[in-house]
Amino acid sequence: MAKWEELIKYLNTTTAKPAAVLKLIKNTWKPKGSKSVRIDDYNTLRRAWKYHVVNSIYNADGTNLKAKIWNVVEAESYEHQFKAFNLKAKNKTPEQHFNACKKLWTTSKNIRAELKKNGGHLDPLTIAEVLVPMYKDNEGKISTDKFLDENKWLVKPLAAKKKKK
């Protein structure tokens, strides 16, 4: 356990509670070999927000990245969207929103590549993968019927994509 000595020594100097530290670690690092991601509603909304922000910036008017991000943050609908996607949101200044959106943009190379590949549109399959975890029942099974019923707008593009393959 020598590799953890420095961390333990530091934690002993803080007011951190072991349960809180464990929760933080579980939310940050998954176990070795695990390919799963947290699928609770909060984390699903966070992933959806990331896609929404990157898509909005990609398709925003502006001559450079800074202008595009400001156009997104200053849009009338931005505050409502932010509150809808970020249930635990605290009040932020416009500069804080700008910086948060810029960070999402710079850390989402895969989403930007997908938007570039698809002419500025997100792949319906990607959207479905982000939404599907919200349709899990208490036993962890996905209610396919409920998902398809509530997301009919995704079904047609997915069927068209499947035919192309």
PDB file of C-alpha atoms in Angstrom:
ATOM      1  CA  MET A   1       0.000   0.000   0.000  1.00  0.00           C
ATOM      2  CA  ALA A   2       2.989   2.305  -0.226  1.00  0.00           C
ATOM      3  CA  LYS A   3       1.576   4.006  -3.310  1.00  0.00           C
ATOM      4  CA  TRP A   4      -1.373   5.333  -1.236  1.00  0.00           C
ATOM      5  CA  GLU A   5       0.659   6.643   1.722  1.00  0.00           C
ATOM      6  CA  GLU A   6       0.905  10.216   0.436  1.00  0.00           C
ATOM      7  CA  LEU A   7      -2.827  10.365  -0.271  1.00  0.00           C
ATOM      8  CA  ILE A   8      -3.724   8.966   3.155  1.00  0.00           C
ATOM      9  CA  LYS A   9      -1.303  11.352   4.853  1.00  0.00           C
ATOM     10  CA  TYR A  10      -2.944  14.290   3.073  1.00  0.00           C
ATOM     11  CA  LEU A  11      -6.498  13.094   3.793  1.00  0.00           C
ATOM     12  CA  ASN A  12      -5.644  12.857   7.481  1.00  0.00           C
ATOM     13  CA  THR A  13      -4.927  16.620   7.440  1.00  0.00           C
ATOM     14  CA  THR A  14      -8.360  17.481   6.014  1.00  0.00           C
ATOM     15  CA  THR A  15     -11.919  17.484   7.301  1.00  0.00           C
ATOM     16  CA  ALA A  16     -12.921  15.071   4.532  1.00  0.00           C
ATOM     17  CA  LYS A  17     -15.129  12.182   5.563  1.00  0.00           C
ATOM     18  CA  PRO A  18     -14.229   8.715   4.210  1.00  0.00           C
ATOM     19  CA  ALA A  19     -17.714   8.178   2.726  1.00  0.00           C
ATOM     20  CA  ALA A  20     -17.505  11.462   0.800  1.00  0.00           C
ATOM     21  CA  VAL A  21     -14.018  10.671  -0.528  1.00  0.00           C
ATOM     22  CA  LEU A  22     -15.130   7.195  -1.592  1.00  0.00           C
ATOM     23  CA  LYS A  23     -18.166   8.646  -3.397  1.00  0.00           C
ATOM     24  CA  LEU A  24     -15.951  11.144  -5.208  1.00  0.00           C
ATOM     25  CA  ILE A  25     -13.535   8.418  -6.267  1.00  0.00           C
ATOM     26  CA  LYS A  26     -16.336   6.143  -7.488  1.00  0.00           C
ATOM     27  CA  ASN A  27     -17.733   9.009  -9.578  1.00  0.00           C
ATOM     28  CA  THR A  28     -14.320   9.775 -11.048  1.00  0.00           C
ATOM     29  CA  TRP A  29     -12.699   6.387 -11.687  1.00  0.00           C
ATOM     30  CA  LYS A  30     -14.319   3.162 -12.763  1.00  0.00           C
ATOM     31  CA  PRO A  31     -12.916  -0.212 -11.631  1.00  0.00           C
ATOM     32  CA  LYS A  32     -10.213  -1.816 -13.779  1.00  0.00           C
ATOM     33  CA  GLY A  33     -11.697  -3.664 -16.728  1.00  0.00           C
ATOM     34  CA  SER A  34     -15.093  -2.030 -16.288  1.00  0.00           C
ATOM     35  CA  LYS A  35     -16.537  -0.519 -19.432  1.00  0.00           C
ATOM     36  CA  SER A  36     -19.679   0.762 -17.806  1.00  0.00           C
ATOM     37  CA  VAL A  37     -20.484   4.374 -17.149  1.00  0.00           C
ATOM     38  CA  ARG A  38     -22.731   5.807 -14.470  1.00  0.00           C
ATOM     39  CA  ILE A  39     -26.247   5.696 -15.833  1.00  0.00           C
ATOM     40  CA  ASP A  40     -28.273   7.490 -13.213  1.00  0.00           C
ATOM     41  CA  ASP A  41     -30.442  10.374 -14.426  1.00  0.00           C
ATOM     42  CA  TYR A  42     -28.008  13.026 -13.199  1.00  0.00           C
ATOM     43  CA  ASN A  43     -25.053  11.635 -15.141  1.00  0.00           C
ATOM     44  CA  THR A  44     -27.196  10.939 -18.212  1.00  0.00           C
ATOM     45  CA  LEU A  45     -28.285  14.591 -18.248  1.00  0.00           C
ATOM     46  CA  ARG A  46     -24.663  15.690 -17.902  1.00  0.00           C
ATOM     47  CA  ARG A  47     -23.700  13.649 -20.964  1.00  0.00           C
ATOM     48  CA  ALA A  48     -26.684  15.005 -22.895  1.00  0.00           C
ATOM     49  CA  TRP A  49     -25.741  18.574 -21.921  1.00  0.00           C
ATOM     50  CA  LYS A  50     -22.240  18.035 -23.266  1.00  0.00           C
ATOM     51  CA  TYR A  51     -23.619  16.909 -26.632  1.00  0.00           C
ATOM     52  CA  HIS A  52     -26.069  19.813 -26.662  1.00  0.00           C
ATOM     53  CA  VAL A  53     -23.400  22.441 -25.945  1.00  0.00           C
ATOM     54  CA  VAL A  54     -20.881  21.106 -28.461  1.00  0.00           C
ATOM     55  CA  ASN A  55     -23.587  20.815 -31.137  1.00  0.00           C
ATOM     56  CA  SER A  56     -24.785  24.360 -30.396  1.00  0.00           C
ATOM     57  CA  ILE A  57     -21.278  25.820 -30.620  1.00  0.00           C
ATOM     58  CA  TYR A  58     -20.500  23.879 -33.804  1.00  0.00           C
ATOM     59  CA  ASN A  59     -23.610  25.239 -35.514  1.00  0.00           C
ATOM     60  CA  ALA A  60     -23.520  28.763 -34.022  1.00  0.00           C
ATOM     61  CA  ASP A  61     -22.943  31.916 -36.020  1.00  0.00           C
ATOM     62  CA  GLY A  62     -19.600  33.563 -35.499  1.00  0.00           C
ATOM     63  CA  THR A  63     -16.271  34.144 -37.159  1.00  0.00           C
ATOM     64  CA  ASN A  64     -14.202  32.390 -34.515  1.00  0.00           C
ATOM     65  CA  LEU A  65     -14.629  30.028 -31.575  1.00  0.00           C
ATOM     66  CA  LYS A  66     -14.892  32.813 -28.990  1.00  0.00           C
ATOM     67  CA  ALA A  67     -17.693  34.534 -30.927  1.00  0.00           C
ATOM     68  CA  LYS A  68     -19.540  31.258 -31.436  1.00  0.00           C
ATOM     69  CA  ILE A  69     -19.415  30.403 -27.726  1.00  0.00           C
ATOM     70  CA  TRP A  70     -20.611  33.883 -26.726  1.00  0.00           C
ATOM     71  CA  ASN A  71     -23.463  33.616 -29.239  1.00  0.00           C
ATOM     72  CA  VAL A  72     -24.543  30.348 -27.598  1.00  0.00           C
ATOM     73  CA  VAL A  73     -24.217  31.632 -24.013  1.00  0.00           C
ATOM     74  CA  GLU A  74     -25.988  34.917 -24.755  1.00  0.00           C
ATOM     75  CA  ALA A  75     -28.893  33.295 -26.647  1.00  0.00           C
ATOM     76  CA  GLU A  76     -32.297  33.810 -25.016  1.00  0.00           C
ATOM     77  CA  SER A  77     -32.868  30.066 -24.746  1.00  0.00           C
ATOM     78  CA  TYR A  78     -29.505  29.243 -23.128  1.00  0.00           C
ATOM     79  CA  GLU A  79     -30.535  29.917 -19.517  1.00  0.00           C
ATOM     80  CA  HIS A  80     -33.659  27.743 -19.810  1.00  0.00           C
ATOM     81  CA  GLN A  81     -31.690  24.934 -21.442  1.00  0.00           C
ATOM     82  CA  PHE A  82     -28.966  25.150 -18.811  1.00  0.00           C
ATOM     83  CA  LYS A  83     -31.488  24.839 -15.982  1.00  0.00           C
ATOM     84  CA  ALA A  84     -33.263  21.942 -17.715  1.00  0.00           C
ATOM     85  CA  PHE A  85     -30.062  19.947 -18.184  1.00  0.00           C
ATOM     86  CA  ASN A  86     -28.307  20.929 -14.954  1.00  0.00           C
ATOM     87  CA  LEU A  87     -30.619  20.058 -12.101  1.00  0.00           C
ATOM     88  CA  LYS A  88     -28.115  20.985  -9.407  1.00  0.00           C
ATOM     89  CA  ALA A  89     -27.088  24.213 -11.119  1.00  0.00           C
ATOM     90  CA  LYS A  90     -25.952  27.223  -9.186  1.00  0.00           C
ATOM     91  CA  ASN A  91     -26.058  30.785 -10.460  1.00  0.00           C
ATOM     92  CA  LYS A  92     -23.105  31.548 -12.695  1.00  0.00           C
ATOM     93  CA  THR A  93     -21.838  34.680 -14.333  1.00  0.00           C
ATOM     94  CA  PRO A  94     -21.839  34.862 -18.137  1.00  0.00           C
ATOM     95  CA  GLU A  95     -18.044  34.476 -18.036  1.00  0.00           C
ATOM     96  CA  GLN A  96     -18.363  31.267 -16.008  1.00  0.00           C
ATOM     97  CA  HIS A  97     -20.872  29.908 -18.531  1.00  0.00           C
ATOM     98  CA  PHE A  98     -18.507  30.887 -21.355  1.00  0.00           C
ATOM     99  CA  ASN A  99     -15.578  29.098 -19.686  1.00  0.00           C
ATOM    100  CA  ALA A 100     -17.652  25.986 -18.928  1.00  0.00           C
ATOM    101  CA  CYS A 101     -18.881  25.787 -22.536  1.00  0.00           C
ATOM    102  CA  LYS A 102     -15.364  26.356 -23.868  1.00  0.00           C
ATOM    103  CA  LYS A 103     -14.083  23.506 -21.682  1.00  0.00           C
ATOM    104  CA  LEU A 104     -16.831  21.183 -22.968  1.00  0.00           C
ATOM    105  CA  TRP A 105     -15.872  22.148 -26.523  1.00  0.00           C
ATOM    106  CA  THR A 106     -12.144  21.569 -26.079  1.00  0.00           C
ATOM    107  CA  THR A 107     -12.566  18.250 -24.246  1.00  0.00           C
ATOM    108  CA  SER A 108     -15.080  16.819 -26.736  1.00  0.00           C
ATOM    109  CA  LYS A 109     -12.934  16.066 -29.768  1.00  0.00           C
ATOM    110  CA  ASN A 110     -14.972  12.934 -30.547  1.00  0.00           C
ATOM    111  CA  ILE A 111     -18.252  14.870 -30.679  1.00  0.00           C
ATOM    112  CA  ARG A 112     -16.698  17.576 -32.867  1.00  0.00           C
ATOM    113  CA  ALA A 113     -15.364  14.899 -35.229  1.00  0.00           C
ATOM    114  CA  GLU A 114     -18.831  13.331 -35.462  1.00  0.00           C
ATOM    115  CA  LEU A 115     -20.406  16.718 -36.223  1.00  0.00           C
ATOM    116  CA  LYS A 116     -17.813  17.396 -38.924  1.00  0.00           C
ATOM    117  CA  LYS A 117     -18.353  13.943 -40.440  1.00  0.00           C
ATOM    118  CA  ASN A 118     -22.164  14.346 -40.453  1.00  0.00           C
ATOM    119  CA  GLY A 119     -22.338  17.910 -41.783  1.00  0.00           C
ATOM    120  CA  GLY A 120     -23.101  19.526 -38.422  1.00  0.00           C
ATOM    121  CA  HIS A 121     -25.627  16.941 -37.245  1.00  0.00           C
ATOM    122  CA  LEU A 122     -25.389  14.432 -34.431  1.00  0.00           C
ATOM    123  CA  ASP A 123     -25.883  10.816 -35.412  1.00  0.00           C
ATOM    124  CA  PRO A 124     -29.315   9.630 -34.168  1.00  0.00           C
ATOM    125  CA  LEU A 125     -27.648   6.470 -32.837  1.00  0.00           C
ATOM    126  CA  THR A 126     -25.383   8.588 -30.657  1.00  0.00           C
ATOM    127  CA  ILE A 127     -28.374  10.488 -29.299  1.00  0.00           C
ATOM    128  CA  ALA A 128     -30.148   7.201 -28.597  1.00  0.00           C
ATOM    129  CA  GLU A 129     -27.100   5.860 -26.718  1.00  0.00           C
ATOM    130  CA  VAL A 130     -27.112   8.954 -24.516  1.00  0.00           C
ATOM    131  CA  LEU A 131     -30.851   8.681 -23.798  1.00  0.00           C
ATOM    132  CA  VAL A 132     -31.246   4.901 -23.373  1.00  0.00           C
ATOM    133  CA  PRO A 133     -29.973   4.721 -19.766  1.00  0.00           C
ATOM    134  CA  MET A 134     -32.937   6.827 -18.619  1.00  0.00           C
ATOM    135  CA  TYR A 135     -35.240   3.983 -19.684  1.00  0.00           C
ATOM    136  CA  LYS A 136     -33.850   1.356 -17.335  1.00  0.00           C
ATOM    137  CA  ASP A 137     -36.278  -0.209 -14.896  1.00  0.00           C
ATOM    138  CA  ASN A 138     -35.555  -1.221 -11.292  1.00  0.00           C
ATOM    139  CA  GLU A 139     -33.984  -4.490 -12.481  1.00  0.00           C
ATOM    140  CA  GLY A 140     -31.608  -2.674 -14.841  1.00  0.00           C
ATOM    141  CA  LYS A 141     -33.410  -3.759 -18.010  1.00  0.00           C
ATOM    142  CA  ILE A 142     -34.127  -1.221 -20.725  1.00  0.00           C
ATOM    143  CA  SER A 143     -37.795  -0.741 -21.609  1.00  0.00           C
ATOM    144  CA  THR A 144     -37.405  -0.779 -25.403  1.00  0.00           C
ATOM    145  CA  ASP A 145     -41.099  -0.168 -26.033  1.00  0.00           C
ATOM    146  CA  LYS A 146     -41.183   2.902 -23.798  1.00  0.00           C
ATOM    147  CA  PHE A 147     -37.962   4.245 -25.330  1.00  0.00           C
ATOM    148  CA  LEU A 148     -39.228   3.815 -28.897  1.00  0.00           C
ATOM    149  CA  ASP A 149     -42.652   5.228 -28.050  1.00  0.00           C
ATOM    150  CA  GLU A 150     -41.224   8.395 -26.462  1.00  0.00           C
ATOM    151  CA  ASN A 151     -38.468   8.863 -29.068  1.00  0.00           C
ATOM    152  CA  LYS A 152     -40.233   8.259 -32.379  1.00  0.00           C
ATOM    153  CA  TRP A 153     -38.225  11.099 -33.906  1.00  0.00           C
ATOM    154  CA  LEU A 154     -35.104   8.896 -33.615  1.00  0.00           C
ATOM    155  CA  VAL A 155     -36.589   5.730 -35.082  1.00  0.00           C
ATOM    156  CA  LYS A 156     -36.869   6.847 -38.715  1.00  0.00           C
ATOM    157  CA  PRO A 157     -33.268   8.129 -39.030  1.00  0.00           C
ATOM    158  CA  LEU A 158     -31.959   4.997 -37.267  1.00  0.00           C
ATOM    159  CA  ALA A 159     -33.884   2.722 -39.636  1.00  0.00           C
ATOM    160  CA  ALA A 160     -32.545   4.655 -42.642  1.00  0.00           C
ATOM    161  CA  LYS A 161     -28.993   4.380 -41.329  1.00  0.00           C
ATOM    162  CA  LYS A 162     -29.392   0.627 -40.742  1.00  0.00           C
ATOM    163  CA  LYS A 163     -30.567   0.115 -44.359  1.00  0.00           C
ATOM    164  CA  LYS A 164     -27.478   1.931 -45.707  1.00  0.00           C
ATOM    165  CA  LYS A 165     -25.138  -0.543 -43.994  1.00  0.00           C
TER     166      LYS A 165
END
